[in-house]
Short mmCIF file of C-alpha atoms and ligand atoms in Angstrom, two decimals:
data_model
loop_
_atom_site.label_atom_id
_atom_site.label_comp_id
_atom_site.label_asym_id
_atom_site.label_seq_id
_atom_site.Cartn_x
_atom_site.Cartn_y
_atom_site.Cartn_z
CA UNK A 1307 -5.96 7.77 10.47
CA UNK A 1308 -3.90 5.28 12.44
CA UNK A 1309 -4.09 1.93 10.74
CA UNK A 1310 -4.52 -1.11 12.93
CA UNK A 1311 -1.28 -3.06 12.90
CA UNK A 1312 -2.83 -6.02 11.14
CA UNK A 1313 -3.54 -3.89 8.03
CA UNK A 1314 -0.02 -2.59 7.51
CA UNK A 1315 1.86 -4.75 5.04
CA UNK A 1316 -0.25 -4.20 1.92
CA UNK A 1317 1.26 -3.74 -1.54
CA UNK A 1318 -1.93 -2.01 -2.62
CA UNK A 1319 -4.80 -0.73 -0.40
CA UNK A 1320 -7.25 -3.39 -1.55
CA UNK A 1321 -9.46 -6.05 -0.02
CA UNK A 1322 -10.39 -8.84 -2.44
CA UNK A 1323 -14.09 -8.92 -1.57
CA UNK A 1324 -15.78 -12.18 -0.54
CA UNK A 1325 -17.77 -13.72 -3.38
CA UNK A 1326 -20.41 -16.37 -2.83
CA UNK A 1327 -19.41 -19.67 -4.52
CA UNK A 1328 -16.49 -17.95 -6.31
CA UNK A 1329 -13.89 -17.20 -3.59
CA UNK A 1330 -11.78 -20.20 -2.64
CA UNK A 1331 -8.43 -20.86 -0.94
CA UNK A 1332 -6.48 -20.57 -4.22
CA UNK A 1333 -7.83 -17.07 -4.85
CA UNK A 1334 -7.32 -15.96 -1.24
CA UNK A 1335 -3.74 -17.25 -1.17
CA UNK A 1336 -2.95 -15.53 -4.48
CA UNK A 1337 -4.42 -12.26 -3.20
CA UNK A 1338 -2.61 -12.33 0.15
CA UNK A 1339 0.76 -13.35 -1.29
CA UNK A 1340 0.37 -10.47 -3.78
CA UNK A 1341 -0.05 -8.09 -0.85
CA UNK A 1342 -3.80 -7.44 -0.80
CA UNK A 1343 -6.28 -8.76 1.76
CA UNK A 1344 -7.99 -11.90 0.48
CA UNK A 1345 -11.43 -12.89 1.72
CA UNK A 1346 -13.95 -15.68 1.31
CA UNK A 1347 -17.46 -16.33 2.64
CA UNK A 1348 -17.37 -19.10 5.28
CA UNK A 1349 -20.43 -20.55 3.50
CA UNK A 1350 -18.30 -21.34 0.44
CA UNK A 1351 -16.65 -24.17 2.36
CA UNK A 1352 -19.28 -26.91 2.05
CA UNK A 1353 -20.14 -28.99 3.90
CA UNK A 1354 -19.32 -26.92 6.97
CA UNK A 1355 -16.66 -29.42 8.07
CA UNK A 1356 -14.66 -28.30 5.03
CA UNK A 1357 -14.00 -24.91 6.63
CA UNK A 1358 -11.36 -26.44 8.89
CA UNK A 1359 -9.42 -27.72 5.88
CA UNK A 1360 -9.73 -24.36 4.09
CA UNK A 1361 -8.43 -22.41 7.08
CA UNK A 1362 -5.59 -24.89 7.58
CA UNK A 1363 -4.64 -24.62 3.92
CA UNK A 1364 -4.68 -20.82 3.82
CA UNK A 1365 -2.79 -20.29 7.07
CA UNK A 1366 -0.17 -22.91 6.19
CA UNK A 1367 0.34 -21.50 2.68
CA UNK A 1368 0.71 -17.91 3.90
CA UNK A 1369 3.11 -18.95 6.64
CA UNK A 1370 5.21 -20.97 4.18
CA UNK A 1371 5.25 -18.11 1.66
CA UNK A 1372 6.40 -15.64 4.30
CA UNK A 1373 9.13 -18.01 5.43
CA UNK A 1374 10.34 -18.47 1.85
CA UNK A 1375 10.13 -14.76 0.98
CA UNK A 1376 11.50 -12.75 3.89
CA UNK A 1377 10.38 -9.12 3.65
CA UNK A 1378 7.51 -9.90 1.26
CA UNK A 1379 4.28 -7.99 1.79
CA UNK A 1380 2.00 -10.89 2.71
CA UNK A 1381 -1.42 -9.50 3.58
CA UNK A 1382 -3.76 -10.90 6.24
CA UNK A 1383 -6.89 -12.75 5.14
CA UNK A 1384 -10.54 -12.33 6.06
CA UNK A 1385 -13.52 -14.63 6.48
CA UNK A 1386 -17.00 -13.34 5.67
CA UNK A 1387 -19.83 -14.29 8.01
CA UNK A 1388 -23.45 -13.71 7.03
CA UNK A 1389 -25.48 -12.71 10.07
CA UNK A 1390 -28.95 -13.84 9.11
CA UNK A 1391 -31.52 -16.29 10.46
CA UNK A 1392 -30.95 -18.57 7.46
CA UNK A 1393 -27.27 -19.02 8.38
CA UNK A 1394 -27.41 -21.83 10.92
CA UNK A 1395 -23.65 -22.48 10.68
CA UNK A 1396 -22.60 -19.18 12.22
CA UNK A 1397 -21.68 -20.61 15.66
CA UNK A 1398 -19.69 -23.48 14.14
CA UNK A 1399 -17.91 -21.24 11.67
CA UNK A 1400 -16.99 -18.63 14.27
CA UNK A 1401 -15.59 -21.30 16.59
CA UNK A 1402 -13.27 -22.40 13.81
CA UNK A 1403 -12.26 -18.81 13.05
CA UNK A 1404 -11.42 -18.44 16.74
CA UNK A 1405 -9.31 -21.62 16.67
CA UNK A 1406 -7.32 -20.25 13.70
CA UNK A 1407 -7.31 -16.68 15.04
CA UNK A 1408 -8.53 -15.38 11.68
CA UNK A 1409 -7.13 -11.82 11.39
CA UNK A 1410 -10.26 -10.17 9.97
CA UNK A 1411 -13.94 -11.11 10.07
CA UNK A 1412 -16.17 -9.38 7.54
CA UNK A 1413 -19.79 -9.35 8.62
CA UNK A 1414 -22.78 -8.79 6.37
CA UNK A 1415 -26.45 -7.99 6.99
CA UNK A 1416 -27.29 -7.64 10.73
CA UNK A 1417 -24.99 -5.53 12.92
CA UNK A 1418 -22.37 -7.82 14.53
CA UNK A 1419 -23.24 -6.94 18.14
CA UNK A 1420 -22.37 -10.36 19.59
CA UNK A 1421 -19.55 -11.12 17.19
CA UNK A 1422 -17.34 -8.11 17.87
CA UNK A 1423 -16.33 -9.06 21.46
CA UNK A 1424 -15.64 -12.64 20.40
CA UNK A 1425 -13.38 -11.61 17.53
CA UNK A 1426 -11.59 -9.02 19.65
CA UNK A 1427 -10.94 -11.70 22.26
CA UNK A 1428 -8.66 -13.53 19.83
CA UNK A 1429 -7.11 -10.29 18.52
CA UNK A 1430 -9.04 -10.15 15.25
CA UNK A 1431 -10.74 -7.18 13.61
CA UNK A 1432 -14.34 -6.89 12.47
CA UNK A 1433 -15.26 -5.06 9.28
CA UNK A 1434 -18.97 -4.69 8.56
CA UNK A 1435 -20.51 -3.89 5.18
CA UNK A 1436 -23.25 -1.27 4.96
CA UNK A 1437 -25.29 0.50 2.30
CA UNK A 1438 -26.67 3.39 4.37
CA UNK A 1439 -25.69 5.85 7.10
CA UNK A 1440 -28.26 4.23 9.42
CA UNK A 1441 -26.54 0.86 9.06
CA UNK A 1442 -23.14 2.50 9.50
CA UNK A 1443 -24.31 3.99 12.82
CA UNK A 1444 -25.53 0.60 14.02
CA UNK A 1445 -22.22 -1.03 13.12
CA UNK A 1446 -20.25 1.69 14.90
CA UNK A 1447 -22.43 1.19 17.99
CA UNK A 1448 -21.66 -2.53 17.79
CA UNK A 1449 -17.95 -1.67 18.08
CA UNK A 1450 -16.68 -2.66 14.64
CA UNK A 1451 -13.10 -1.84 13.61
CA UNK A 1452 -13.86 -0.95 10.02
CA UNK A 1453 -16.76 -0.10 7.72
CA UNK A 1454 -17.24 -1.29 4.17
CA UNK A 1455 -19.37 1.16 2.21
CA UNK A 1456 -21.12 -0.72 -0.58
CA UNK A 1457 -22.14 1.88 -3.13
CA UNK A 1458 -24.01 2.02 -6.41
CA UNK A 1459 -22.79 -0.30 -9.13
CA UNK A 1460 -21.24 -2.90 -6.81
CA UNK A 1461 -21.51 -6.55 -7.73
CA UNK A 1462 -23.93 -8.78 -5.85
CA UNK A 1463 -26.06 -7.12 -3.18
CA UNK A 1464 -25.39 -3.42 -3.57
CA UNK A 1465 -26.50 -0.03 -2.41
CA UNK A 1466 -27.65 2.93 -4.44
CA UNK A 1467 -25.59 5.76 -2.99
CA UNK A 1468 -22.85 7.59 -4.84
CA UNK A 1469 -19.46 6.88 -3.26
CA UNK A 1470 -18.81 10.67 -3.15
CA UNK A 1471 -21.90 11.21 -1.02
CA UNK A 1472 -21.58 8.12 1.14
CA UNK A 1473 -17.91 8.41 2.09
CA UNK A 1474 -18.32 12.09 2.92
CA UNK A 1475 -21.28 11.53 5.21
CA UNK A 1476 -19.78 8.51 6.98
CA UNK A 1477 -16.51 10.39 7.49
CA UNK A 1478 -18.44 12.92 9.60
CA UNK A 1479 -19.17 10.24 12.19
CA UNK A 1480 -16.36 7.71 11.75
CA UNK A 1481 -12.59 8.26 11.70
CA UNK A 1482 -11.63 4.56 11.56
CA UNK A 1483 -10.85 2.45 8.49
CA UNK A 1484 -13.24 2.63 5.54
CA UNK A 1485 -13.20 0.23 2.61
CA UNK A 1486 -15.13 1.43 -0.43
CA UNK A 1487 -16.99 -0.90 -2.76
CA UNK A 1488 -18.67 -0.40 -6.09
CA UNK A 1489 -17.26 -0.90 -9.60
CA UNK A 1490 -13.61 -0.53 -8.55
CA UNK A 1491 -11.64 -2.61 -11.03
CA UNK A 1492 -8.52 -0.59 -11.85
CA UNK A 1493 -5.60 0.95 -9.97
CA UNK A 1494 -6.86 4.40 -10.94
CA UNK A 1495 -10.17 3.65 -9.23
CA UNK A 1496 -8.34 2.41 -6.12
CA UNK A 1497 -6.52 5.74 -5.98
CA UNK A 1498 -9.81 7.59 -6.44
CA UNK A 1499 -11.25 5.71 -3.47
CA UNK A 1500 -8.32 6.94 -1.38
CA UNK A 1501 -8.73 10.46 -2.71
CA UNK A 1502 -12.33 10.74 -1.53
CA UNK A 1503 -11.50 9.56 1.97
CA UNK A 1504 -11.57 5.76 1.97
CA UNK A 1505 -8.55 3.79 3.19
CA UNK A 1506 -9.09 0.69 1.12
CA UNK A 1507 -10.85 -0.35 -2.06
CA UNK A 1508 -13.12 -3.41 -1.83
CA UNK A 1509 -12.84 -5.19 -5.15
CA UNK A 1510 -15.14 -8.05 -6.10
CA UNK A 1511 -16.13 -8.40 -9.76
CA UNK A 1512 -12.56 -7.90 -11.08
CA UNK A 1513 -11.51 -11.08 -9.25
CA UNK A 1514 -14.24 -13.20 -10.85
CA UNK A 1515 -12.30 -12.87 -14.11
CA UNK A 1516 -9.21 -14.62 -12.73
CA UNK A 1517 -7.84 -18.10 -13.26
CA UNK A 1518 -8.29 -19.01 -9.59
CA UNK A 1519 -11.95 -17.94 -9.25
CA UNK A 1520 -14.46 -20.77 -8.91
CA UNK A 1521 -16.63 -19.57 -11.79
CA UNK A 1522 -17.18 -21.32 -15.09
CA UNK A 1523 -15.73 -20.05 -18.35
CA UNK A 1524 -19.13 -18.82 -19.56
CA UNK A 1525 -19.39 -16.54 -16.51
CA UNK A 1526 -15.83 -15.19 -16.88
CA UNK A 1527 -16.30 -14.62 -20.62
CA UNK A 1528 -19.57 -12.79 -20.00
CA UNK A 1529 -17.82 -10.42 -17.60
CA UNK A 1530 -15.10 -9.70 -20.15
CA UNK A 1531 -17.70 -9.06 -22.87
CA UNK A 1532 -20.01 -6.84 -20.78
CA UNK A 1533 -20.42 -3.11 -20.29
CA UNK A 1534 -21.98 -1.18 -17.41
CA UNK A 1535 -25.32 -1.08 -19.24
CA UNK A 1536 -25.36 -4.90 -19.22
CA UNK A 1537 -25.81 -4.91 -15.43
CA UNK A 1538 -29.31 -5.35 -14.01
CA UNK A 1539 -30.16 -4.09 -10.50
CA UNK A 1540 -33.03 -6.06 -9.02
CA UNK A 1541 -34.28 -7.60 -5.76
CA UNK A 1542 -35.93 -10.39 -7.78
CA UNK A 1543 -33.47 -13.21 -7.17
CA UNK A 1544 -32.73 -13.04 -3.45
CA UNK A 1545 -35.13 -10.49 -1.97
CA UNK A 1546 -32.31 -7.95 -1.59
CA UNK A 1547 -31.45 -5.61 -4.44
CA UNK A 1548 -28.32 -6.65 -6.25
CA UNK A 1549 -26.45 -6.35 -9.53
CA UNK A 1550 -26.38 -9.20 -12.06
CA UNK A 1551 -25.37 -9.78 -15.65
CA UNK A 1552 -28.46 -9.25 -17.80
CA UNK A 1553 -27.34 -11.85 -20.29
CA UNK A 1554 -27.26 -14.58 -17.64
CA UNK A 1555 -30.85 -13.69 -16.76
CA UNK A 1556 -31.88 -13.94 -20.41
CA UNK A 1557 -29.98 -17.21 -20.89
CA UNK A 1558 -31.78 -18.63 -17.85
CA UNK A 1559 -35.03 -18.07 -19.76
CA UNK A 1560 -36.21 -14.89 -18.01
CA UNK A 1561 -36.82 -11.45 -19.47
CA UNK A 1562 -34.51 -9.03 -17.63
CA UNK A 1563 -36.77 -6.11 -18.54
CA UNK A 1564 -39.96 -7.74 -17.28
CA UNK A 1565 -39.22 -9.52 -14.03
CA UNK A 1566 -42.25 -9.64 -11.73
CA UNK A 1567 -42.16 -7.55 -8.53
CA UNK A 1568 -40.64 -9.43 -5.66
CA UNK A 1569 -39.58 -6.71 -3.28
CA UNK A 1570 -40.00 -8.63 -0.07
CA UNK A 1571 -39.15 -12.14 -1.03
CA UNK A 1572 -37.69 -14.29 1.72
CA UNK A 1573 -33.92 -14.52 1.58
CA UNK A 1574 -31.78 -17.59 2.02
CA UNK A 1575 -28.01 -17.60 1.72
CA UNK A 1576 -27.40 -21.08 3.02
CA UNK A 1577 -29.21 -22.74 0.16
CA UNK A 1578 -28.89 -19.97 -2.45
CA UNK A 1579 -32.56 -20.72 -2.79
CA UNK A 1580 -34.21 -21.11 -6.14
CA UNK A 1581 -36.72 -18.42 -6.95
CA UNK A 1582 -38.05 -20.41 -9.87
CA UNK A 1583 -36.24 -23.07 -11.80
CA UNK A 1584 -33.03 -21.01 -11.71
CA UNK A 1585 -30.71 -20.35 -8.81
CA UNK A 1586 -29.33 -16.95 -7.97
CA UNK A 1587 -25.51 -16.96 -8.01
CA UNK A 1588 -25.28 -20.32 -9.80
CA UNK A 1589 -27.35 -19.57 -12.94
CA UNK A 1590 -27.81 -15.84 -12.49
CA UNK A 1591 -24.35 -14.30 -12.49
CA UNK A 1592 -23.67 -11.54 -9.99
CA UNK A 1593 -21.43 -8.73 -11.26
CA UNK A 1594 -21.04 -4.99 -10.83
CA UNK A 1595 -20.73 -2.10 -13.26
CA UNK A 1596 -16.95 -2.50 -13.04
CA UNK A 1597 -17.28 -5.11 -15.82
CA UNK A 1598 -16.78 -2.18 -18.17
CA UNK A 1599 -13.09 -2.06 -17.22
CA UNK A 1600 -12.47 -5.82 -17.32
CA UNK A 1601 -11.09 -7.11 -20.59
CA UNK A 1602 -9.24 -10.29 -19.70
CA UNK A 1603 -9.07 -13.36 -17.50
CA UNK A 1604 -5.69 -13.52 -15.76
CA UNK A 1605 -4.04 -15.07 -12.74
CA UNK A 1606 -5.02 -12.98 -9.67
CA UNK A 1607 -1.36 -12.05 -9.06
CA UNK A 1608 -1.20 -10.45 -12.52
CA UNK A 1609 -4.42 -8.54 -11.94
CA UNK A 1610 -3.00 -7.16 -8.69
CA UNK A 1611 0.41 -6.35 -10.20
CA UNK A 1612 -1.30 -4.42 -12.99
CA UNK A 1613 -3.57 -2.58 -10.57
CA UNK A 1614 -0.52 -1.62 -8.54
CA UNK A 1615 1.24 -0.24 -11.63
CA UNK A 1616 -1.90 1.71 -12.57
CA UNK A 1617 -2.26 3.02 -9.01
CA UNK A 1618 1.34 4.25 -8.81
CA UNK A 1619 1.26 5.77 -12.30
CA UNK A 1620 -2.00 7.59 -11.60
CA UNK A 1621 -0.67 8.89 -8.29
CA UNK A 1622 2.48 10.10 -9.97
CA UNK A 1623 0.56 11.79 -12.74
CA UNK A 1624 -1.77 13.55 -10.33
CA UNK A 1625 1.14 14.73 -8.20
CA UNK A 1626 2.71 16.28 -11.27
CA UNK A 1627 -0.53 17.83 -12.51
CA UNK A 1628 -0.85 21.61 -12.12
C1 FMN B 566 -20.94 -12.97 -7.50
C2 FMN B 566 -20.86 -12.19 -6.24
C3 FMN B 566 -21.02 -12.83 -5.03
C4 FMN B 566 -20.95 -12.10 -3.82
N1 FMN B 566 -21.06 -12.76 -2.64
C5 FMN B 566 -20.92 -12.09 -1.48
C6 FMN B 566 -20.97 -12.77 -0.23
O1 FMN B 566 -21.12 -13.99 -0.15
N2 FMN B 566 -20.83 -12.05 0.89
C7 FMN B 566 -20.65 -10.69 0.86
O2 FMN B 566 -20.52 -10.06 1.91
N3 FMN B 566 -20.60 -10.00 -0.31
C8 FMN B 566 -20.72 -10.69 -1.46
N4 FMN B 566 -20.64 -10.02 -2.66
C9 FMN B 566 -20.36 -8.58 -2.65
C10 FMN B 566 -18.84 -8.34 -2.70
O3 FMN B 566 -18.25 -8.81 -1.51
C11 FMN B 566 -18.51 -6.85 -2.89
O4 FMN B 566 -19.29 -6.04 -2.06
C12 FMN B 566 -18.72 -6.40 -4.32
O5 FMN B 566 -18.31 -7.39 -5.23
C13 FMN B 566 -17.93 -5.13 -4.59
O6 FMN B 566 -18.30 -4.53 -5.78
P1 FMN B 566 -17.62 -4.87 -7.21
O7 FMN B 566 -18.07 -6.25 -7.54
O8 FMN B 566 -18.23 -3.84 -8.10
O9 FMN B 566 -16.14 -4.76 -7.07
C14 FMN B 566 -20.72 -10.70 -3.86
C15 FMN B 566 -20.54 -10.07 -5.10
C16 FMN B 566 -20.60 -10.80 -6.27
C17 FMN B 566 -20.37 -10.11 -7.58
#
């Protein structure tokens, strides 16, 4: 497929996925200056007036890095907007993104029907994340530039489809950019995403275990110590099914194996609303099955450099395989 110009200078076909509370300007700058797309949820800049300072900091830092390193692969950055009734900052946040001409807007939940023309007006791209073919169709109808397929095992709110099934069926109706999400934490897995028809890997949990991530040491250590079986998939905490570290649930005083049914609980992103005495995302740690491949906490640049080495070595090995 023809890549939109804005996606070209990547050192590795990766988007550092937006992570509630965790993504911050330091992480985004480290990702972009290492050549992968960095992203953060607009809601992480609190109060909302802080978003201006975050955007100023990121754009200035990337510009300065490019000026100091001619020829470096500095990737564009993305801001994640949650399209949901509980997000009453959306208008304010989008106005600021327009002022800074943010290169990529990642939308979650409702199809970004009204957002697409606004973002295109300033020359930006809209990527929308989906967990089903029905949602992919709606996003395509809304005119998005890219789809993010959130598959089984992804950290935070996640789907249940196998990436093999989901990419194949979306490829029948969509030839544009696809980013694939779900337990991708190594360069080999990035290559596998490309092999099955995605253009980019969407990597979240791996970046929680970095020096820059705004997560406490207990959270990072739990990711390093966990295996895929330590991940719990439940709608209990936010009303939408997601993946969390079982141990954080137990340490918050709940029994991960006996959570009451809460299928249709009201959702609130703005306040990360408490379901009981504990707060999803703050006390209950979101993480995907990719924890199995994460054994250390490193600077984000080192994580990306290692993934790139793994990606190139795996590609080389496969090319030489009979
Ligand atoms: C702790 C945590 C917080 C997240 N917060 C958001 C968010 O605010 N907005 C969003 O669109 N996705 C969010 N996600 C989902 C990620 O953007 C991405 O889809 C996911 O991390 C990819 O799967 P992986 O973690 O297995 O790499 C979150 C994921 C985690 C683990």
